[in-house]
């Protein structure tokens, strides 16, 4: 199950200020009567009706709707509301993974025994968020994370979309390729220039040609276009682990810098693991974009190690898909977990 709040920042403002109800609310940079720089973070659905969207220049939003309510981003407030919502959601999940400030994956495959039961649970979750926080969310339910996330976005606001295994292909076929997480604007344009517009186009495209164009990502795109996704829900760091994070001085899209930062963090983390007498098996990276969307991805090795290279190689690989977007990166983190105590190697003589 994937849960995503509707018009999150704007909805929090609307709830705190009943006097704004029904008006277009735009959260983001100061419009300064039309001469402001910067962009729209988000806006409510009344503003979306007028054509305003996230990431649009604020000056353009002003042109479309000078009579709207313009508010600065109060990130601290949204984060407080977010953490209360995440606490509510977590209680319904067997396994829980927060993805961004307003979205999370819930593994409910143990708690529920059918898609009908999962749907019923989703209704309960929607009511709980409405009753306790006065906010509306959309929920997607599917056989895996990929499908659930696309489904939650399908009928916003206040959506509830259930996609069973046997209707995955039919559901995905007509959708634009950019609905697939990891396919950003640039990749979408390259796909379009190859005549690939819908997920259906991608699914029926020759995989060898995709591989030539995008390397191993071509194969991954092809798998995703068929609704295949075996990635697991990554629980927050519950087990003991060692980690280091780095916030860039300025948000960056310099891939070389991001990779070398990850590599340096790996060196430090591996050294700390070794110093404390442990081996690690699980490597996790976290990446936060300029808009605070945050992703974590892990891989568990088949062997335990304290070697920095054993951390670096998978960390760099896990990072790759997150560098395909146009968004700038704010923060990266490397974590080593699934620790085991290091047993000193005995020599033959001893
Ligand atoms: P989203 O879930 O993408 O957007 P949303 O919740 O505003 O609207 P929707 O109903 O379509 O889900 O992002 C969550 C919050 O992240 C959003 O409220 C504001 C912030 N954000 C930005 O600051 N910049 C952006 O470009 C986007 C997309 C979101
Ligand atoms: Mg949202």
Short mmCIF file of C-alpha atoms and ligand atoms in Angstrom, two decimals:
data_model
loop_
_atom_site.label_atom_id
_atom_site.label_comp_id
_atom_site.label_asym_id
_atom_site.label_seq_id
_atom_site.Cartn_x
_atom_site.Cartn_y
_atom_site.Cartn_z
CA UNK A 1 0.00 0.00 0.00
CA UNK A 2 1.22 3.50 -0.83
CA UNK A 3 -0.30 6.49 0.97
CA UNK A 4 0.24 10.08 -0.23
CA UNK A 5 -1.36 13.18 1.27
CA UNK A 6 -3.25 15.48 -1.10
CA UNK A 7 -1.77 18.94 -1.73
CA UNK A 8 0.12 18.44 1.50
CA UNK A 9 1.68 21.84 2.39
CA UNK A 10 -1.39 23.71 1.13
CA UNK A 11 -3.76 21.34 2.95
CA UNK A 12 -1.97 21.93 6.27
CA UNK A 13 -2.29 25.70 5.76
CA UNK A 14 -5.93 25.38 4.77
CA UNK A 15 -6.68 23.34 7.85
CA UNK A 16 -4.95 25.84 10.15
CA UNK A 17 -6.67 28.82 8.53
CA UNK A 18 -10.37 28.10 8.03
CA UNK A 19 -10.70 31.62 6.60
CA UNK A 20 -8.83 30.44 3.46
CA UNK A 21 -11.33 27.69 2.79
CA UNK A 22 -12.36 27.45 -0.86
CA UNK A 23 -9.72 29.96 -2.00
CA UNK A 24 -6.75 29.10 -4.19
CA UNK A 25 -3.78 28.61 -1.83
CA UNK A 26 -0.25 28.73 -3.22
CA UNK A 27 2.68 27.78 -0.98
CA UNK A 28 6.17 28.73 -2.13
CA UNK A 29 8.29 31.74 -3.01
CA UNK A 30 7.04 35.28 -2.41
CA UNK A 31 5.23 36.45 -5.59
CA UNK A 32 6.04 40.14 -4.90
CA UNK A 33 3.07 41.34 -6.97
CA UNK A 34 4.28 39.32 -9.95
CA UNK A 35 7.97 40.24 -9.88
CA UNK A 36 9.01 37.53 -7.39
CA UNK A 37 11.58 34.85 -8.22
CA UNK A 38 11.48 31.23 -7.13
CA UNK A 39 8.82 28.59 -7.58
CA UNK A 40 5.56 27.14 -6.32
CA UNK A 41 6.17 24.33 -3.81
CA UNK A 42 2.59 23.18 -4.03
CA UNK A 43 -0.93 24.54 -4.20
CA UNK A 44 -4.40 23.33 -3.31
CA UNK A 45 -6.82 21.87 -5.84
CA UNK A 46 -8.68 25.20 -6.22
CA UNK A 47 -5.40 26.68 -7.51
CA UNK A 48 -4.71 23.63 -9.69
CA UNK A 49 -8.02 24.25 -11.46
CA UNK A 50 -6.51 27.54 -12.62
CA UNK A 51 -3.47 25.73 -14.04
CA UNK A 52 -1.03 26.33 -11.18
CA UNK A 53 1.40 23.47 -10.45
CA UNK A 54 4.39 22.55 -8.25
CA UNK A 55 7.73 23.86 -9.55
CA UNK A 56 6.06 26.55 -11.70
CA UNK A 57 7.72 30.00 -11.49
CA UNK A 58 5.86 32.00 -8.84
CA UNK A 59 5.55 34.93 -11.29
CA UNK A 60 3.59 32.70 -13.66
CA UNK A 61 1.30 31.55 -10.82
CA UNK A 62 0.64 35.20 -9.99
CA UNK A 63 -0.38 35.88 -13.58
CA UNK A 64 -2.81 32.98 -13.48
CA UNK A 65 -4.25 33.92 -10.11
CA UNK A 66 -3.36 37.30 -8.54
CA UNK A 67 -6.25 36.95 -6.09
CA UNK A 68 -4.88 33.70 -4.56
CA UNK A 69 -3.61 33.29 -1.00
CA UNK A 70 0.21 33.19 -1.23
CA UNK A 71 2.07 31.68 1.71
CA UNK A 72 5.74 31.02 2.50
CA UNK A 73 6.93 27.45 3.11
CA UNK A 74 6.66 26.66 6.83
CA UNK A 75 8.68 23.48 6.64
CA UNK A 76 8.92 23.01 10.40
CA UNK A 77 5.14 22.93 10.74
CA UNK A 78 4.72 20.46 7.85
CA UNK A 79 7.37 18.22 9.34
CA UNK A 80 5.55 18.13 12.69
CA UNK A 81 2.27 17.22 11.02
CA UNK A 82 4.10 14.68 8.87
CA UNK A 83 5.62 12.91 11.85
CA UNK A 84 2.20 12.61 13.52
CA UNK A 85 0.72 11.18 10.31
CA UNK A 86 3.60 8.73 9.93
CA UNK A 87 2.99 7.56 13.50
CA UNK A 88 -0.66 6.84 12.60
CA UNK A 89 0.29 5.01 9.41
CA UNK A 90 3.05 2.94 10.97
CA UNK A 91 0.55 1.34 13.37
CA UNK A 92 -1.31 -0.23 10.44
CA UNK A 93 1.71 -1.78 8.74
CA UNK A 94 3.64 -5.03 9.09
CA UNK A 95 6.56 -3.16 7.61
CA UNK A 96 6.73 0.57 7.09
CA UNK A 97 8.84 2.85 4.90
CA UNK A 98 8.48 6.61 4.79
CA UNK A 99 9.33 7.85 1.32
CA UNK A 100 8.84 11.60 1.42
CA UNK A 101 7.43 14.18 3.79
CA UNK A 102 3.86 13.18 2.84
CA UNK A 103 4.11 9.62 1.57
CA UNK A 104 4.88 6.12 2.78
CA UNK A 105 4.73 2.46 1.84
CA UNK A 106 2.93 0.04 4.13
CA UNK A 107 3.41 -3.68 3.78
CA UNK A 108 0.02 -5.10 4.82
CA UNK A 109 0.44 -8.56 3.34
CA UNK A 110 0.45 -10.25 6.78
CA UNK A 111 -2.33 -8.16 8.34
CA UNK A 112 -4.70 -8.68 5.42
CA UNK A 113 -5.44 -11.82 3.47
CA UNK A 114 -6.99 -10.36 0.31
CA UNK A 115 -7.15 -7.20 -1.77
CA UNK A 116 -10.70 -6.66 -0.40
CA UNK A 117 -9.37 -6.65 3.15
CA UNK A 118 -6.55 -4.34 2.15
CA UNK A 119 -9.09 -1.98 0.63
CA UNK A 120 -11.11 -2.00 3.83
CA UNK A 121 -7.95 -1.23 5.79
CA UNK A 122 -7.21 1.67 3.43
CA UNK A 123 -10.63 3.16 4.18
CA UNK A 124 -9.88 2.94 7.90
CA UNK A 125 -6.54 4.64 7.38
CA UNK A 126 -8.15 7.42 5.35
CA UNK A 127 -10.72 8.03 8.10
CA UNK A 128 -8.06 8.01 10.81
CA UNK A 129 -6.04 10.69 9.02
CA UNK A 130 -9.17 12.73 8.36
CA UNK A 131 -10.42 12.44 11.97
CA UNK A 132 -7.11 12.93 13.73
CA UNK A 133 -5.43 15.48 11.46
CA UNK A 134 -8.21 16.88 9.30
CA UNK A 135 -6.28 15.95 6.14
CA UNK A 136 -7.15 13.99 3.01
CA UNK A 137 -4.92 11.38 1.39
CA UNK A 138 -4.91 9.08 -1.60
CA UNK A 139 -4.09 5.39 -1.35
CA UNK A 140 -2.87 2.87 -3.91
CA UNK A 141 -2.87 -0.88 -3.35
CA UNK A 142 -0.98 -3.28 -5.56
CA UNK A 143 1.07 -6.46 -5.65
CA UNK A 144 4.30 -4.45 -5.26
CA UNK A 145 5.67 -0.99 -4.44
CA UNK A 146 5.90 0.18 -8.04
CA UNK A 147 2.24 -0.50 -8.80
CA UNK A 148 0.99 0.76 -5.42
CA UNK A 149 2.77 4.09 -5.90
CA UNK A 150 1.43 4.62 -9.40
CA UNK A 151 -2.03 3.63 -8.15
CA UNK A 152 -2.07 6.17 -5.29
CA UNK A 153 -1.47 8.93 -7.85
CA UNK A 154 -4.19 7.65 -10.16
CA UNK A 155 -7.30 9.29 -8.70
CA UNK A 156 -6.25 12.26 -6.63
CA UNK A 157 -7.54 13.84 -4.45
CA UNK A 158 -9.20 11.48 -1.96
CA UNK A 159 -8.42 8.48 -4.16
CA UNK A 160 -8.41 4.77 -3.41
CA UNK A 161 -7.19 2.61 -6.27
CA UNK A 162 -6.74 -1.15 -6.02
CA UNK A 163 -4.79 -2.96 -8.74
CA UNK A 164 -4.74 -6.75 -8.52
CA UNK A 165 -2.02 -8.86 -10.17
CA UNK A 166 -4.22 -9.76 -13.12
CA UNK A 167 -4.98 -6.15 -14.02
CA UNK A 168 -1.51 -4.65 -13.62
CA UNK A 169 -0.60 -4.66 -17.33
CA UNK A 170 -3.94 -3.24 -18.39
CA UNK A 171 -3.66 -0.51 -15.76
CA UNK A 172 -0.13 0.52 -16.72
CA UNK A 173 -0.45 0.29 -20.52
CA UNK A 174 -2.03 3.72 -21.28
CA UNK A 175 -0.09 5.72 -18.66
CA UNK A 176 2.76 8.08 -19.56
CA UNK A 177 6.25 6.64 -19.00
CA UNK A 178 7.06 9.34 -16.44
CA UNK A 179 4.61 7.71 -14.02
CA UNK A 180 7.37 5.17 -13.41
CA UNK A 181 9.53 6.32 -10.49
CA UNK A 182 13.05 6.95 -11.74
CA UNK A 183 11.94 8.18 -15.15
CA UNK A 184 12.42 11.93 -14.88
CA UNK A 185 11.98 14.64 -17.47
CA UNK A 186 15.23 13.99 -19.33
CA UNK A 187 14.73 10.22 -19.58
CA UNK A 188 11.14 10.80 -20.64
CA UNK A 189 12.31 13.07 -23.48
CA UNK A 190 14.84 10.49 -24.66
CA UNK A 191 12.17 7.78 -24.57
CA UNK A 192 9.72 10.03 -26.45
CA UNK A 193 12.32 10.64 -29.16
CA UNK A 194 12.50 6.85 -29.59
CA UNK A 195 8.72 6.80 -30.08
CA UNK A 196 8.04 5.53 -26.55
CA UNK A 197 5.32 7.55 -24.84
CA UNK A 198 3.23 5.17 -22.77
CA UNK A 199 4.25 2.43 -20.39
CA UNK A 200 2.64 0.07 -22.93
CA UNK A 201 5.02 1.38 -25.64
CA UNK A 202 7.92 0.71 -23.28
CA UNK A 203 6.70 -2.80 -22.45
CA UNK A 204 6.53 -3.79 -26.11
CA UNK A 205 9.85 -2.18 -27.06
CA UNK A 206 12.83 -4.38 -27.87
CA UNK A 207 14.79 -4.83 -24.64
CA UNK A 208 18.16 -5.12 -26.42
CA UNK A 209 17.66 -1.69 -27.95
CA UNK A 210 16.69 -0.29 -24.57
CA UNK A 211 19.85 -1.76 -23.14
CA UNK A 212 21.91 -0.10 -25.88
CA UNK A 213 20.35 3.27 -25.12
CA UNK A 214 20.24 3.17 -21.31
CA UNK A 215 22.62 0.40 -20.21
CA UNK A 216 21.37 -1.83 -17.40
CA UNK A 217 18.70 0.81 -16.67
CA UNK A 218 17.12 -0.04 -20.02
CA UNK A 219 16.41 -3.53 -18.74
CA UNK A 220 15.15 -2.16 -15.45
CA UNK A 221 12.77 0.22 -17.25
CA UNK A 222 11.53 -2.69 -19.32
CA UNK A 223 10.87 -4.79 -16.23
CA UNK A 224 9.11 -1.91 -14.51
CA UNK A 225 6.94 -1.30 -17.58
CA UNK A 226 5.60 -4.83 -17.10
CA UNK A 227 4.76 -4.01 -13.50
CA UNK A 228 7.62 -6.14 -12.15
CA UNK A 229 9.22 -4.84 -8.97
CA UNK A 230 10.76 -7.07 -6.35
CA UNK A 231 12.15 -4.34 -4.10
CA UNK A 232 11.27 -4.72 -0.46
CA UNK A 233 9.84 -2.25 1.95
CA UNK A 234 12.84 -0.89 3.83
CA UNK A 235 12.10 -0.50 7.53
CA UNK A 236 13.58 2.55 9.19
CA UNK A 237 16.83 1.95 10.94
CA UNK A 238 15.59 -0.27 13.72
CA UNK A 239 18.63 -2.48 14.02
CA UNK A 240 21.96 -1.33 15.24
CA UNK A 241 23.92 0.35 12.52
CA UNK A 242 26.63 2.84 11.72
CA UNK A 243 26.01 5.80 9.48
CA UNK A 244 27.29 9.14 8.24
CA UNK A 245 25.43 11.81 6.36
CA UNK A 246 26.44 14.88 4.42
CA UNK A 247 24.37 17.95 3.58
CA UNK A 248 25.78 19.81 0.58
CA UNK A 249 26.60 23.50 1.07
CA UNK A 250 24.39 24.15 -1.91
CA UNK A 251 21.90 21.73 -3.45
CA UNK A 252 23.73 20.02 -6.28
CA UNK A 253 23.19 17.99 -9.43
CA UNK A 254 26.92 17.35 -9.89
CA UNK A 255 26.95 13.55 -10.19
CA UNK A 256 30.72 13.33 -9.72
CA UNK A 257 30.50 15.28 -6.48
CA UNK A 258 27.57 13.19 -5.21
CA UNK A 259 29.37 9.94 -6.01
CA UNK A 260 32.64 11.02 -4.43
CA UNK A 261 30.76 12.17 -1.34
CA UNK A 262 29.08 8.78 -1.05
CA UNK A 263 32.46 7.15 -1.50
CA UNK A 264 34.01 9.23 1.30
CA UNK A 265 31.09 8.47 3.61
CA UNK A 266 31.60 4.75 2.89
CA UNK A 267 35.26 4.99 3.90
CA UNK A 268 34.30 6.60 7.22
CA UNK A 269 31.43 4.21 7.94
CA UNK A 270 33.47 1.08 7.13
CA UNK A 271 36.28 2.34 9.37
CA UNK A 272 33.86 2.84 12.22
CA UNK A 273 32.33 -0.61 11.77
CA UNK A 274 35.80 -2.16 11.82
CA UNK A 275 36.96 -0.09 14.79
CA UNK A 276 34.03 -1.38 16.82
CA UNK A 277 34.81 -4.97 15.94
CA UNK A 278 31.95 -5.65 13.57
CA UNK A 279 31.24 -6.85 10.07
CA UNK A 280 28.25 -5.49 8.11
CA UNK A 281 26.04 -7.20 5.56
CA UNK A 282 23.47 -4.53 4.66
CA UNK A 283 24.30 -1.34 2.83
CA UNK A 284 21.75 1.47 2.75
CA UNK A 285 21.89 4.83 1.11
CA UNK A 286 19.57 7.73 1.73
CA UNK A 287 19.20 10.64 -0.64
CA UNK A 288 17.21 13.80 -0.07
CA UNK A 289 16.36 16.10 -2.94
CA UNK A 290 15.99 19.89 -2.87
CA UNK A 291 12.22 19.52 -2.37
CA UNK A 292 12.90 17.26 0.67
CA UNK A 293 11.66 14.13 -1.06
CA UNK A 294 13.73 11.40 0.55
CA UNK A 295 14.54 7.91 -0.67
CA UNK A 296 16.30 5.02 1.00
CA UNK A 297 17.52 1.95 -0.82
CA UNK A 298 19.31 -1.08 0.62
CA UNK A 299 21.10 -4.15 -0.45
CA UNK A 300 22.12 -7.07 1.68
CA UNK A 301 25.35 -8.77 0.66
CA UNK A 302 25.75 -12.53 0.65
CA UNK A 303 28.81 -12.14 2.88
CA UNK A 304 29.78 -10.11 5.93
CA UNK A 305 32.58 -7.61 5.55
CA UNK A 306 34.28 -4.59 7.06
CA UNK A 307 35.99 -3.63 3.82
CA UNK A 308 35.20 -0.11 2.56
CA UNK A 309 35.10 -1.41 -1.02
CA UNK A 310 32.33 -3.84 -0.08
CA UNK A 311 30.34 -0.81 1.05
CA UNK A 312 31.29 1.50 -1.84
CA UNK A 313 30.43 -0.69 -4.79
CA UNK A 314 26.81 -1.41 -3.77
CA UNK A 315 26.33 2.14 -2.43
CA UNK A 316 27.31 3.70 -5.76
CA UNK A 317 25.08 1.20 -7.57
CA UNK A 318 22.12 1.93 -5.28
CA UNK A 319 22.62 5.64 -5.93
CA UNK A 320 22.41 5.41 -9.74
CA UNK A 321 18.63 5.49 -10.24
CA UNK A 322 18.33 8.55 -8.04
CA UNK A 323 20.65 10.55 -10.27
CA UNK A 324 18.39 10.14 -13.30
CA UNK A 325 16.09 12.95 -12.26
CA UNK A 326 16.66 16.66 -12.83
CA UNK A 327 16.20 17.43 -9.15
CA UNK A 328 19.12 18.73 -7.16
CA UNK A 329 20.38 16.77 -4.18
CA UNK A 330 20.44 18.23 -0.70
CA UNK A 331 21.74 15.39 1.46
CA UNK A 332 23.18 11.89 1.20
CA UNK A 333 23.68 9.26 3.86
CA UNK A 334 25.40 5.89 3.97
CA UNK A 335 24.52 3.25 6.51
CA UNK A 336 25.96 -0.18 7.32
CA UNK A 337 23.77 -2.58 9.27
CA UNK A 338 23.07 -6.32 9.85
CA UNK A 339 26.15 -6.27 11.99
CA UNK A 340 27.90 -9.36 13.22
CA UNK A 341 30.83 -9.62 15.57
CA UNK A 342 34.14 -9.98 13.90
CA UNK A 343 35.78 -13.30 14.72
CA UNK A 344 39.53 -13.06 14.32
CA UNK A 345 40.82 -15.33 11.60
CA UNK A 346 42.87 -18.13 13.05
CA UNK A 347 46.06 -19.16 11.39
CA UNK A 348 46.78 -22.79 10.55
CA UNK A 349 49.35 -23.05 13.32
CA UNK A 350 47.08 -21.97 16.15
P1 LIG B 1 3.57 15.80 -3.54
O1 LIG B 1 2.96 14.66 -2.82
O2 LIG B 1 4.24 15.53 -4.84
O3 LIG B 1 2.49 16.94 -3.83
P2 LIG B 1 1.23 17.36 -3.00
O4 LIG B 1 1.05 16.55 -1.76
O5 LIG B 1 1.32 18.85 -2.76
O6 LIG B 1 0.05 17.14 -4.01
P3 LIG B 1 -0.63 15.76 -4.47
O7 LIG B 1 -2.06 15.90 -4.06
O8 LIG B 1 -0.46 15.73 -5.94
O9 LIG B 1 0.09 14.65 -3.76
O10 LIG B 1 4.64 16.51 -2.63
C1 LIG B 1 4.48 16.65 -1.21
C2 LIG B 1 4.93 18.01 -0.75
O11 LIG B 1 6.27 18.24 -1.16
C3 LIG B 1 4.13 19.14 -1.34
O12 LIG B 1 2.96 19.43 -0.59
C4 LIG B 1 5.11 20.27 -1.36
C5 LIG B 1 6.47 19.60 -1.51
N1 LIG B 1 6.93 19.76 -2.92
C6 LIG B 1 7.79 20.79 -3.22
O13 LIG B 1 8.22 21.55 -2.35
N2 LIG B 1 8.19 20.94 -4.53
C7 LIG B 1 7.73 20.14 -5.54
O14 LIG B 1 8.10 20.32 -6.71
C8 LIG B 1 6.84 19.06 -5.20
C9 LIG B 1 6.32 18.15 -6.26
C10 LIG B 1 6.47 18.92 -3.88
MG1 LIG B 2 1.15 14.47 -1.85
#
